Coordinates of C-alpha atoms in Angstrom, one line a residue:
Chain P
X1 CA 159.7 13.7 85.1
X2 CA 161.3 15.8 82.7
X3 CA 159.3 14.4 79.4
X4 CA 157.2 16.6 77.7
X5 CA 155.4 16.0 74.1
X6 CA 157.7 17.8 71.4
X7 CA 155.9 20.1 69.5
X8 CA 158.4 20.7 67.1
X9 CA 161.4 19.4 65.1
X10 CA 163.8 22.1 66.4
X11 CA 162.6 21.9 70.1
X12 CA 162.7 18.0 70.2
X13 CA 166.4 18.2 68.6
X14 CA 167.0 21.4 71.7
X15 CA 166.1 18.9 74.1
X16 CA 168.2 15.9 73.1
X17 CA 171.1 18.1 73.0
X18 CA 170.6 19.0 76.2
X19 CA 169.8 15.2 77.9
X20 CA 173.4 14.6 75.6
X21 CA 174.7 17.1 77.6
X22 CA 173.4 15.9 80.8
X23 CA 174.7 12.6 80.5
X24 CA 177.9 13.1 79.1
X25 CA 178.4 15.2 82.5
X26 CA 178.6 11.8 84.3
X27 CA 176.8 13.7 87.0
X28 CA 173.4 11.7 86.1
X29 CA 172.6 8.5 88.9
X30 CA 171.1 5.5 87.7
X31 CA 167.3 6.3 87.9
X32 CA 168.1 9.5 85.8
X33 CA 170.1 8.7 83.1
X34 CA 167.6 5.5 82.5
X35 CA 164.6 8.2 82.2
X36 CA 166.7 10.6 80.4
X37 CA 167.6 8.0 77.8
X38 CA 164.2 7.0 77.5
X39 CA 162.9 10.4 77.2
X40 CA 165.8 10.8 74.6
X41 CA 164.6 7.7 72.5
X42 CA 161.2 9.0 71.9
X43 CA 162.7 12.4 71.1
X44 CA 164.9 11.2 68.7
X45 CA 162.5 8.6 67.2
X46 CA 160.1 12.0 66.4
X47 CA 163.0 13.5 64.9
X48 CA 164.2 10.5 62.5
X49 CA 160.2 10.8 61.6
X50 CA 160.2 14.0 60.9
X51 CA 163.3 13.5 58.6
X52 CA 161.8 10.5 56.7
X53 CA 158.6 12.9 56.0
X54 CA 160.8 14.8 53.8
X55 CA 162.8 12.4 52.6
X56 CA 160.6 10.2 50.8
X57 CA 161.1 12.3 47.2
X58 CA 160.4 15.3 45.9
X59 CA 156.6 15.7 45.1
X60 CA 155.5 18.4 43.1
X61 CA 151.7 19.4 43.0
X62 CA 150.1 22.6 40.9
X63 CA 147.7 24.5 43.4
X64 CA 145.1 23.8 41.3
X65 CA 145.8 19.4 41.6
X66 CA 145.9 20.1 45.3
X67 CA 142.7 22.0 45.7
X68 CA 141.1 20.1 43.5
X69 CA 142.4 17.0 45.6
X70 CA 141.2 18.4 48.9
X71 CA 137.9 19.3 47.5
X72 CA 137.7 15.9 46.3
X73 CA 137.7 14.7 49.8
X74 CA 141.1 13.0 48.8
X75 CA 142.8 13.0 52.4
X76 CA 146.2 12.8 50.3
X77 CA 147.6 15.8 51.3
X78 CA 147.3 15.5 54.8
X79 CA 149.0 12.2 54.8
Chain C
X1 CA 151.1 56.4 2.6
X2 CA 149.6 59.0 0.7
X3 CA 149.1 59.1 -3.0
X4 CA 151.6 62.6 -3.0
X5 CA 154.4 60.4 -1.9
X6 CA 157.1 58.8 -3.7
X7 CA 155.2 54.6 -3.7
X8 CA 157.5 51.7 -3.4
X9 CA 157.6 49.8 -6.3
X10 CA 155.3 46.8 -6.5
X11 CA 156.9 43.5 -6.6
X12 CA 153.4 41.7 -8.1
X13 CA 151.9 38.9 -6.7
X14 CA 149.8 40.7 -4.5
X15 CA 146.4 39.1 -2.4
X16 CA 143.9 38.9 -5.2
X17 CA 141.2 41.8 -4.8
X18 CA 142.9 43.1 -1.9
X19 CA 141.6 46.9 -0.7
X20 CA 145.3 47.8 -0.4
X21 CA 148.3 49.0 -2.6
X22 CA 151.1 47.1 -3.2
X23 CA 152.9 44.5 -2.5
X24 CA 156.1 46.8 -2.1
X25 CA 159.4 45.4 -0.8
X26 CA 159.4 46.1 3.0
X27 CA 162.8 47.4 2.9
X28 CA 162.1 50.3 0.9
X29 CA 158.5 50.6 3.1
X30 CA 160.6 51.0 6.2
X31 CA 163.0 53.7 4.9
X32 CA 159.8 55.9 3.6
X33 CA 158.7 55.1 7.6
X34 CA 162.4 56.6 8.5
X35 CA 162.0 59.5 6.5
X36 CA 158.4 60.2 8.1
X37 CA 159.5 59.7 11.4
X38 CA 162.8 62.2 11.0
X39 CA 159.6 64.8 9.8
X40 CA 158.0 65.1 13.8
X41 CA 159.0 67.9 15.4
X42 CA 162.1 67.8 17.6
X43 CA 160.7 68.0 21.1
X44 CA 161.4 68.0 24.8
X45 CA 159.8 65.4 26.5
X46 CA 160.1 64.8 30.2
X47 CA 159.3 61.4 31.9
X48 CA 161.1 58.8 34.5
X49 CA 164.0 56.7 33.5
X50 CA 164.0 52.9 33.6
X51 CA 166.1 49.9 32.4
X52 CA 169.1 52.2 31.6
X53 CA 171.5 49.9 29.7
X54 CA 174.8 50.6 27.6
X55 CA 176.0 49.2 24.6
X56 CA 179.5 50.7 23.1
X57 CA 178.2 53.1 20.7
X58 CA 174.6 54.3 22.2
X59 CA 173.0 54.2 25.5
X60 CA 169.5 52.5 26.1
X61 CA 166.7 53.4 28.4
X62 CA 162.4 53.8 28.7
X63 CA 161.2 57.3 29.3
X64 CA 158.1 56.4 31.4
X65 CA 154.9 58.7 33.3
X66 CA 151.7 57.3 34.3
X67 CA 150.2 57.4 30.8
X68 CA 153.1 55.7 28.2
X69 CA 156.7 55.2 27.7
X70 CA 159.1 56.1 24.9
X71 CA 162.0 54.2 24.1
X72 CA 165.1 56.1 24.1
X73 CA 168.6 56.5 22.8
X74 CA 171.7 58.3 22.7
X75 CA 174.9 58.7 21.2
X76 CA 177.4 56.7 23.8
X77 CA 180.0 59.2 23.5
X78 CA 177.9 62.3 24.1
X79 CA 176.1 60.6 26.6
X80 CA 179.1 59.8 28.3
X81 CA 180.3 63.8 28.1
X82 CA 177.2 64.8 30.1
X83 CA 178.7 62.9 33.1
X84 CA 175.5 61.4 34.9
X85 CA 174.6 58.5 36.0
X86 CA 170.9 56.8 35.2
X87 CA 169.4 55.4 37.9
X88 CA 165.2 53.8 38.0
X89 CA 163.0 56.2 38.7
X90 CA 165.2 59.2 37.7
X91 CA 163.2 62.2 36.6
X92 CA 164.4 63.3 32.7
X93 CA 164.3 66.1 30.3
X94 CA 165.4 64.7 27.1
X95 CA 165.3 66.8 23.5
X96 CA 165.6 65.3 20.5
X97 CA 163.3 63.3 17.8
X98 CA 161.7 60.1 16.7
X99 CA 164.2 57.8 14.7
X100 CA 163.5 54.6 13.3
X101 CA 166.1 52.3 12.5
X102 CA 165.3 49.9 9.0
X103 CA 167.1 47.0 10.0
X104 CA 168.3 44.8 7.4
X105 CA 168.6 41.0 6.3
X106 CA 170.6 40.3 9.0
X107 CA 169.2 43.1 11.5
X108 CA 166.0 43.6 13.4
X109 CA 164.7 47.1 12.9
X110 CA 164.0 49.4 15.8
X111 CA 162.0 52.4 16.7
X112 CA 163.6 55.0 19.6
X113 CA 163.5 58.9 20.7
X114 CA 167.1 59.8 19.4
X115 CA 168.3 61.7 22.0
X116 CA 170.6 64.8 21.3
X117 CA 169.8 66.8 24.7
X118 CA 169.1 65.6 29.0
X119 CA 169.3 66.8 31.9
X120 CA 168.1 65.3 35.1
X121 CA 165.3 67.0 36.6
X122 CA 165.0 64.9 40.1
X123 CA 163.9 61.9 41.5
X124 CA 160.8 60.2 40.0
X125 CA 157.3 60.3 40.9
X126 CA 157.1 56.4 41.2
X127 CA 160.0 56.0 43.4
X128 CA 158.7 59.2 45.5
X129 CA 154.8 56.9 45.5
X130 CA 156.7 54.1 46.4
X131 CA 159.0 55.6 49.7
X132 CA 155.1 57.2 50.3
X133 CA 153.6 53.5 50.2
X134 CA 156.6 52.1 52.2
X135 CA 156.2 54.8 55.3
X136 CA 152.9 54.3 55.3
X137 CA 152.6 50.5 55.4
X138 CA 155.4 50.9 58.3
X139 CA 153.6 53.1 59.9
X140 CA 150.6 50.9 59.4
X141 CA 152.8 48.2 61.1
X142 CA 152.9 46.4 58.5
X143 CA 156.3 44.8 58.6
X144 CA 156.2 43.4 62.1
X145 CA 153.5 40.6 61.7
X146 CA 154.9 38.2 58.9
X147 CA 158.5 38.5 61.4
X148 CA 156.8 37.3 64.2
X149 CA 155.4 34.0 62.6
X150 CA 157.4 31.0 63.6
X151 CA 159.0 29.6 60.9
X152 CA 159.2 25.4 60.7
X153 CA 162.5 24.0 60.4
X154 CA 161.3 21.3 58.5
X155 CA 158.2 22.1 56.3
X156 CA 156.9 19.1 55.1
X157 CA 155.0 21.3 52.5
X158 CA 156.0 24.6 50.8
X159 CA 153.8 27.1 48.7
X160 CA 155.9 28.7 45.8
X161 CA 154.6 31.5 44.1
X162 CA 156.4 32.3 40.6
X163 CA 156.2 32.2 36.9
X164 CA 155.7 29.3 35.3
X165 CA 158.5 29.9 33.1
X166 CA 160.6 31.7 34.5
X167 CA 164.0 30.8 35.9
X168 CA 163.3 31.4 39.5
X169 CA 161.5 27.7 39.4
X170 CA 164.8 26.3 38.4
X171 CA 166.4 28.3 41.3
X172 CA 163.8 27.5 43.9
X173 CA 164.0 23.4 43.1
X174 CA 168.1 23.9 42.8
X175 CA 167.6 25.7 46.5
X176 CA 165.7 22.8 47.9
X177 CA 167.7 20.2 46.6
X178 CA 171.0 21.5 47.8
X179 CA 169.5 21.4 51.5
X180 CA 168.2 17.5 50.6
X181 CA 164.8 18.6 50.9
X182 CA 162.4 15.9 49.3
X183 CA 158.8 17.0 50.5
X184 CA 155.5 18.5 48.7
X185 CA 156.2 20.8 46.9
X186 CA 152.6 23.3 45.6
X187 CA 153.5 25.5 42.8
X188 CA 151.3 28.5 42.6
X189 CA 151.9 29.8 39.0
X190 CA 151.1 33.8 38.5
X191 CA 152.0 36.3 36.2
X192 CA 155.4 37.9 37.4
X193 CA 154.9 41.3 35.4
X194 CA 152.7 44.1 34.0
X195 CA 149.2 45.7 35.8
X196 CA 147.8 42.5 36.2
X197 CA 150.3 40.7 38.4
X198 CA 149.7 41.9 41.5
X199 CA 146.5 41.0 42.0
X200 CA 147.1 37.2 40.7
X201 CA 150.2 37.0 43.2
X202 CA 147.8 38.2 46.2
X203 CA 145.3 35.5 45.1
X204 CA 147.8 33.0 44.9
X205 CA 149.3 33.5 48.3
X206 CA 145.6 33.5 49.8
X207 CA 145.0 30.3 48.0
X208 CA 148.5 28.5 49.2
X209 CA 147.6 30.1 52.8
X210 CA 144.0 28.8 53.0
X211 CA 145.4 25.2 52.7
X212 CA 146.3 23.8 56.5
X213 CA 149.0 21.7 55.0
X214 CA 151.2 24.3 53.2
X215 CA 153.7 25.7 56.2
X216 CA 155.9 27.7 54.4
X217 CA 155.6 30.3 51.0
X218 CA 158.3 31.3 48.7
X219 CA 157.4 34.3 46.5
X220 CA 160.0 34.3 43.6
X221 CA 161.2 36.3 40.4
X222 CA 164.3 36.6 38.7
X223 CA 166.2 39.8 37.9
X224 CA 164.2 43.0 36.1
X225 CA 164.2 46.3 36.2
X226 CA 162.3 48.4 39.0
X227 CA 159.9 48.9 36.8
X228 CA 159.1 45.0 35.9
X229 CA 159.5 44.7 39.8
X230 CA 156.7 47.2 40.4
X231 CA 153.9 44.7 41.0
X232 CA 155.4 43.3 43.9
X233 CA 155.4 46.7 45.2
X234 CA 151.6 47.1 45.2
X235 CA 149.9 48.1 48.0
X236 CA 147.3 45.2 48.2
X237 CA 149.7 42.7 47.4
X238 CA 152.0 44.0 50.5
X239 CA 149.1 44.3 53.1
X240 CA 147.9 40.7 52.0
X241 CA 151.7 39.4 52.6
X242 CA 151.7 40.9 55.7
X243 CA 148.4 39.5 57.5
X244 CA 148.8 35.7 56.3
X245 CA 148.8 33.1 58.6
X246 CA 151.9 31.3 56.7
X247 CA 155.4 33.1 56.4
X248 CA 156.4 34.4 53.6
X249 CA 160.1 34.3 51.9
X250 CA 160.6 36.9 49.4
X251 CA 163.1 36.9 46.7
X252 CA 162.4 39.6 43.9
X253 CA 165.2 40.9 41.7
X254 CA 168.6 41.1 42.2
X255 CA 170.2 41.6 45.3
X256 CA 169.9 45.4 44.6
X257 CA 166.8 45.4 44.1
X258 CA 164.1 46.4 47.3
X259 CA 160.5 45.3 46.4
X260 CA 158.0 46.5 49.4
X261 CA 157.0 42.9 49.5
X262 CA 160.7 42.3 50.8
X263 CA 159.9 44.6 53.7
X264 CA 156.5 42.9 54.8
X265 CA 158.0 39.1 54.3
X266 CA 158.9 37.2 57.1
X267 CA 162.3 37.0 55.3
X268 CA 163.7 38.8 52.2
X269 CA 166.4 36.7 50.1
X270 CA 168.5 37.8 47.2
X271 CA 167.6 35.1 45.1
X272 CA 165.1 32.1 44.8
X273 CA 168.2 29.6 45.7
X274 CA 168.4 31.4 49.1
X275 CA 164.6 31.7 49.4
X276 CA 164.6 27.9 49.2
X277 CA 167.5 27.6 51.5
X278 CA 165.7 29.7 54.0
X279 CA 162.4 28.0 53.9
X280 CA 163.7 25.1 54.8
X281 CA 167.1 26.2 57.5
X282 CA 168.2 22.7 58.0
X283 CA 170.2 20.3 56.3
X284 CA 168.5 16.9 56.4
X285 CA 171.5 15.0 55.2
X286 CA 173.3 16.5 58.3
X287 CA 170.3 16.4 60.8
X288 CA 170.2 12.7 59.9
X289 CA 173.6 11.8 60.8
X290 CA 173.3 14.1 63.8
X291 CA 170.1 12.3 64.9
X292 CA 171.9 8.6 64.2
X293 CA 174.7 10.3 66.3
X294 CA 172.1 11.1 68.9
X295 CA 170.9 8.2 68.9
X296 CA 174.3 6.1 69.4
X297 CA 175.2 8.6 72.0
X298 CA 171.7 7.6 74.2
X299 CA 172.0 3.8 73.5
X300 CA 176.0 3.6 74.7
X301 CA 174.8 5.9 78.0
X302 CA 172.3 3.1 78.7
X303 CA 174.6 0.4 77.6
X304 CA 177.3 2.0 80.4
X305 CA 174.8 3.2 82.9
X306 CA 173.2 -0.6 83.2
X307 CA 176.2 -2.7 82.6
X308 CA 178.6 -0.4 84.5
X309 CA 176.5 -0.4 87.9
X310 CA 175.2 -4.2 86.8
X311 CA 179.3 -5.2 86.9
X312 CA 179.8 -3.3 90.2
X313 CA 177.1 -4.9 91.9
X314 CA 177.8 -8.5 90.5
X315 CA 181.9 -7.4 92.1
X316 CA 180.2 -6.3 95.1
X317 CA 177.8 -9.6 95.6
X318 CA 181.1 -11.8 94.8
X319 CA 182.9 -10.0 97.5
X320 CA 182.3 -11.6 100.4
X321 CA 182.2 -15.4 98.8
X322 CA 185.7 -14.4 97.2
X323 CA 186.9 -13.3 101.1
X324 CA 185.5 -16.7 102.2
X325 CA 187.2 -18.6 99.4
X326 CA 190.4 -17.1 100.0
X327 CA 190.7 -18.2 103.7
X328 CA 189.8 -21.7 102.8
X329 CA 192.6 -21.8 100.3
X330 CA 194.9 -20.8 103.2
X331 CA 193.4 -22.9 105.6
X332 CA 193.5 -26.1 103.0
X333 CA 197.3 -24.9 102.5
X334 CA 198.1 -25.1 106.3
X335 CA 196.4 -28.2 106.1
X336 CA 198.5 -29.8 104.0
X337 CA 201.8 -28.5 105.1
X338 CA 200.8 -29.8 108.6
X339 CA 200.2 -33.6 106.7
X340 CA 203.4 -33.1 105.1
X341 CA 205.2 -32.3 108.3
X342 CA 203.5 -34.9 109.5
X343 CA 204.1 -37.8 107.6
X344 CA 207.9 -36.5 107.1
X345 CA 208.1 -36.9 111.1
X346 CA 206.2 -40.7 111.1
X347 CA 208.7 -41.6 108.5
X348 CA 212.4 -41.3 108.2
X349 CA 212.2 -37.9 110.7
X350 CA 213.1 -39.5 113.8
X351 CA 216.8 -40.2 112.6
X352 CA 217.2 -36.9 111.4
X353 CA 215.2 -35.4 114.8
X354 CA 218.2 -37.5 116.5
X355 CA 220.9 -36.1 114.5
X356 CA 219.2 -32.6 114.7
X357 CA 219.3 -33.0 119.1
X358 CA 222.8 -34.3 119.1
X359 CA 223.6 -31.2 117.4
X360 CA 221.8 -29.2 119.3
X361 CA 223.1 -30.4 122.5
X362 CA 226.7 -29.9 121.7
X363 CA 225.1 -26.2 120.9
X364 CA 224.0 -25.5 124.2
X365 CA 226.6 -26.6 126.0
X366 CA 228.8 -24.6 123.8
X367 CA 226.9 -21.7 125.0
X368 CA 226.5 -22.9 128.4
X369 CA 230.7 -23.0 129.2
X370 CA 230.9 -20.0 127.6
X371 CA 228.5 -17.8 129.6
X372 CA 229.5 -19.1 132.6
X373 CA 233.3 -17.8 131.9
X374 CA 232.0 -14.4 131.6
X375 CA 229.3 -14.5 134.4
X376 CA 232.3 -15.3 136.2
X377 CA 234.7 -12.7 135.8
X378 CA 232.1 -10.1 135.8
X379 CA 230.9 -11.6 139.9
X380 CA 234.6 -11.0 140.7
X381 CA 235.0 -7.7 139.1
X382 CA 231.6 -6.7 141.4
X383 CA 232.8 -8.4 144.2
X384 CA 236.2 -6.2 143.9
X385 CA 233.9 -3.0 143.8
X386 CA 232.2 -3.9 146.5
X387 CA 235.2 -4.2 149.0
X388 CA 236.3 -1.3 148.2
X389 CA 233.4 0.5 149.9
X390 CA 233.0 -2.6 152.9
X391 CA 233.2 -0.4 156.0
X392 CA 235.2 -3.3 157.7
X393 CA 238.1 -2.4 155.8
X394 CA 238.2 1.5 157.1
X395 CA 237.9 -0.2 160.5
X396 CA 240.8 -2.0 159.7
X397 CA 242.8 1.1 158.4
X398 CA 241.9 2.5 162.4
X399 CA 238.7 4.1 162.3
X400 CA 235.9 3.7 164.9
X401 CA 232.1 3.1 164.1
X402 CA 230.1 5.2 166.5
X403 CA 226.3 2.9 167.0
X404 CA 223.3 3.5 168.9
X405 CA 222.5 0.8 170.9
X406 CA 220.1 -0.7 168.3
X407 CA 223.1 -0.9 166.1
X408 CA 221.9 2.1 164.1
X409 CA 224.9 4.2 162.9
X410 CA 225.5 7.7 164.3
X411 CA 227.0 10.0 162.0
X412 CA 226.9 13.4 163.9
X413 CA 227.1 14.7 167.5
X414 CA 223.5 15.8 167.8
X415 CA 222.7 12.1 166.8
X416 CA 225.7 10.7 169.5
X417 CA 223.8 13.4 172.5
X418 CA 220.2 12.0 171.9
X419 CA 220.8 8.7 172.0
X420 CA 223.5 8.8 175.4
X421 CA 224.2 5.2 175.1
X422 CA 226.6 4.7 172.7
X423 CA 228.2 1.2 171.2
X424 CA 231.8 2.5 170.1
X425 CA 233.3 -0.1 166.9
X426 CA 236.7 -0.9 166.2
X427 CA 238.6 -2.9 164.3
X428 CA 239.2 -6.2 166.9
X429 CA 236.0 -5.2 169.2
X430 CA 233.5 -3.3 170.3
X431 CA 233.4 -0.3 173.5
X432 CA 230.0 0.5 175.2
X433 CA 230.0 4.4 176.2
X434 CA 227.8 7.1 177.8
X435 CA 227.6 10.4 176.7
X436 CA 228.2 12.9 179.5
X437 CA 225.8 16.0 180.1
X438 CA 228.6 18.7 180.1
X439 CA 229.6 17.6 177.1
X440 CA 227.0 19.0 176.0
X441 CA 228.0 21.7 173.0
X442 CA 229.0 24.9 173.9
X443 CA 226.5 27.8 174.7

């Protein structure tokens, strides 16, 4: 198995290229291109995350809100 | 003022028991302050140029040393006869005097050293501290660790550092937007200018890198002169920068400008719109439609990859059953050309199976008469070849036929000497001879 846990957004979108790539070779057998696509869902699922996180609208904080928010024990800016 | 000098005229209506003079018109104040000022002694004064600017009758600039500045001024054309160019950090030698412009209604006043006399006496002692300050944080390697921090692609929270008014904010939020960037966003407001920036940006950036969430920094000020730009070249400030965990984007100044906090930062930008576009490299409009793309392109490989080998096998599993199927429908055709042939026979076929054998009598016997004509002619034209070679016949022309007494046919004289007895053929009969033993052949 090929799958590894993406640890970022640029190295998850590297590695769907590169399964793209794969396939579209036609060289891929049956077993393989059913783990690749697999593989490639999840990656792709992590990426369309990762594009939704900053997506959502623009939020602007003063440094002072946010530390006071953390000190607070608000867990808000971890999300 | 002193009681020796001409006094403005009071215009009354002054602040009842006030300790001073007056109230004069200010107008005729600031000409006596004119007058005063043209009284110092013309001087030379020698200091470092800043914020040269030009207007098209007199040329602007700061004379500046560690202790004070001096605003300054000169005559455009006489200025322009001298043939230099001003440049930050330039070391002067201006003559001339203290001149103090009134103003009017319509006018602000002024205050400036009239220059009449320069001449450039080498580069400045700030810019010679600051090429000091920037070998030595080099040499300190300084400006290697904020380039080796990885820098997200997708920050889902970004540190700016900036004036709270100033137009970088604008810049930095134009920047972000243009890339579709719609995250957290922690401003980090600090004075941009004078002695006590530097450390307040340096506090700021420790702040914004203390907090886990905050991935990315943006440092930003608009345009200024070197010298409002010179708190981003302090030395705390820049070895701070440099040993954060967080990157750092830079973008102080113009283009032109080179901060030493642009040499420590992970990245240096030439304005706040292009320090937002750096801190966050990707488009996300564009890396969504290449992720739905992705994602169309992985779900039509496993759509052909299961249907595909799922239609080849069902072709492959009908194969056989097909093969079957088609030899039945040949066999059930056979069939029924056979119980058509039949029933055509066990009906009205017998008259036309009569009419068919009539005809094909006369057909044979056709063919019979005329192969025998021909067999015919060609036995006679053998028989004709074969008489010609019938030995009889040469017997009959009146040769012999020399035999042994088997019968066997002797064709030389050796042949005639061995076998002695002799049978001697002619035409009507036959002779029996001996050979005789001086006959023999000749020795």
């Amino acid at each position: 198995m090929t799958e590894a846990p993406a640890p970022t957004y640029e190295t998850a979108v590297a590695r769907v290229e590169e399964i793209i790539r794969r396939l579209d070779s036609g060289e891929a057998g049956l077993r393989e291109t059913l783990e690749l696509v697999k593989e490639g869902r999840e990656l792709v699922e992590y990426c369309a995350g990762e594009l939704e996180a900053v997506s959502r609208g623009l939020e602007e904080l003063r440094l002072e809100e946010l530390v006071a928010r953390l000190e607070g024990g608000d867990s808000g800016a971890g999300e | 003022m002193s009681a020796t000098e001409p006094q403005p005229q009071s215009a009354g209506e002054g602040i009842p028991d006030s300790r001073f003079p007056g109230p004069y018109p200010v107008g005729s104040y600031a000409a006596q302050l004119k007058r005063r000022l043209g009284e110092f002694t013309r001087v030379q004064l020698v200091g470092e140029v800043w914020g040269c600017r030009t207007s098209r009758a007199r040329v602007y600039f700061e004379l500046r040393d560690a202790n004070g500045a001096l605003p300054c001024s000169m005559w455009r054309n006489e200025f322009d006869q001298l043939g230099v160019t001003l440049v930050d950090g330039l070391r002067l030698v201006v003559g001339g005097g203290c001149d103090y412009y009134p103003g009017s209604a319509s006018s602000s006043p002024s205050f400036s050293f009239d220059v009449a006399e320069l001449r450039i006496a080498g580069e400045g002692d700030l810019l010679v501290q600051l090429e000091r300050l920037r070998r030595r944080l080099a040499a300190d390697g300084l400006f290697e660790p904020q380039k080796l921090l990885g820098r997200p692609a997708l920050p889902r929270t970004i540190g700016v550092v900036t004036g709270e008014r100033g137009k970088a904010r604008d810049d930095v939020l134009a920047g972000l937007r243009r890339r579709g960037w719609a995250g957290r966003l922690v401003w980090a407001f600090a004075p941009v200018q004078d002695r006590h920036a530097a450390p307040r940006i340096a506090a700021a950036l420790r702040e914004l890198a203390a907090i886990e969430e905050v991935e990315v920094v943006i440092v930003a000020r608009g345009g200024g002169s070197l010298a409002d730009l010179f708190a981003f070249c302090d030395e705390a400030l820049c070895r701070t920068v440099a040993l954060l965990r967080v990157p750092v984007i830079s973008s102080v100044g113009h283009h032109t400008d080179r901060t030493l906090i642009d040499d420590v930062a992970a990245v240096a930008c030439s304005t706040p719109t292009h320090a937002a576009e750096a801190a966050v490299p990707i488009d996300i409009g564009a890396a969504q439609r290449a992720t739905l793309t992705h994602a169309r392109g992985l779900q039509r490989h496993a759509s052909r990859a299961v249907l595909q080998r799922a239609r080849e096998l069902a072709q492959l599993s009908r194969a056989p059953a097909e093969h079957v199927a088609r030899h039945r429908r040949r066999l059930h055709q056979l069939l029924r050309e056979m119980r058509a042939s039949a029933r055509r026979s066990s009906v009205g076929g017998r008259e036309l199976a009569g009419v068919h054998l009539r005809v094909l009598g006369r057909s044979a016997a056709r063919a019979l008469s005329s192969d025998a004509a021909r067999r015919r002619t060609e036995l006679e034209r053998f028989a004709f070849a074969l008489a010609a070679h019938d030995p009889e016949r040469t017997l009959a022309r009146g040769y012999a036929l020399i035999q042994d007494r088997a019968g066997e046919p002797l064709t030389s004289a050796a042949a005639a000497r061995d076998a002695h007895e002799l049978s001697i053929r002619f035409r009507d009969d036959r002779v029996a001879a001996r050979v005789r033993e001086d006959d023999g052949p000749p020795v």
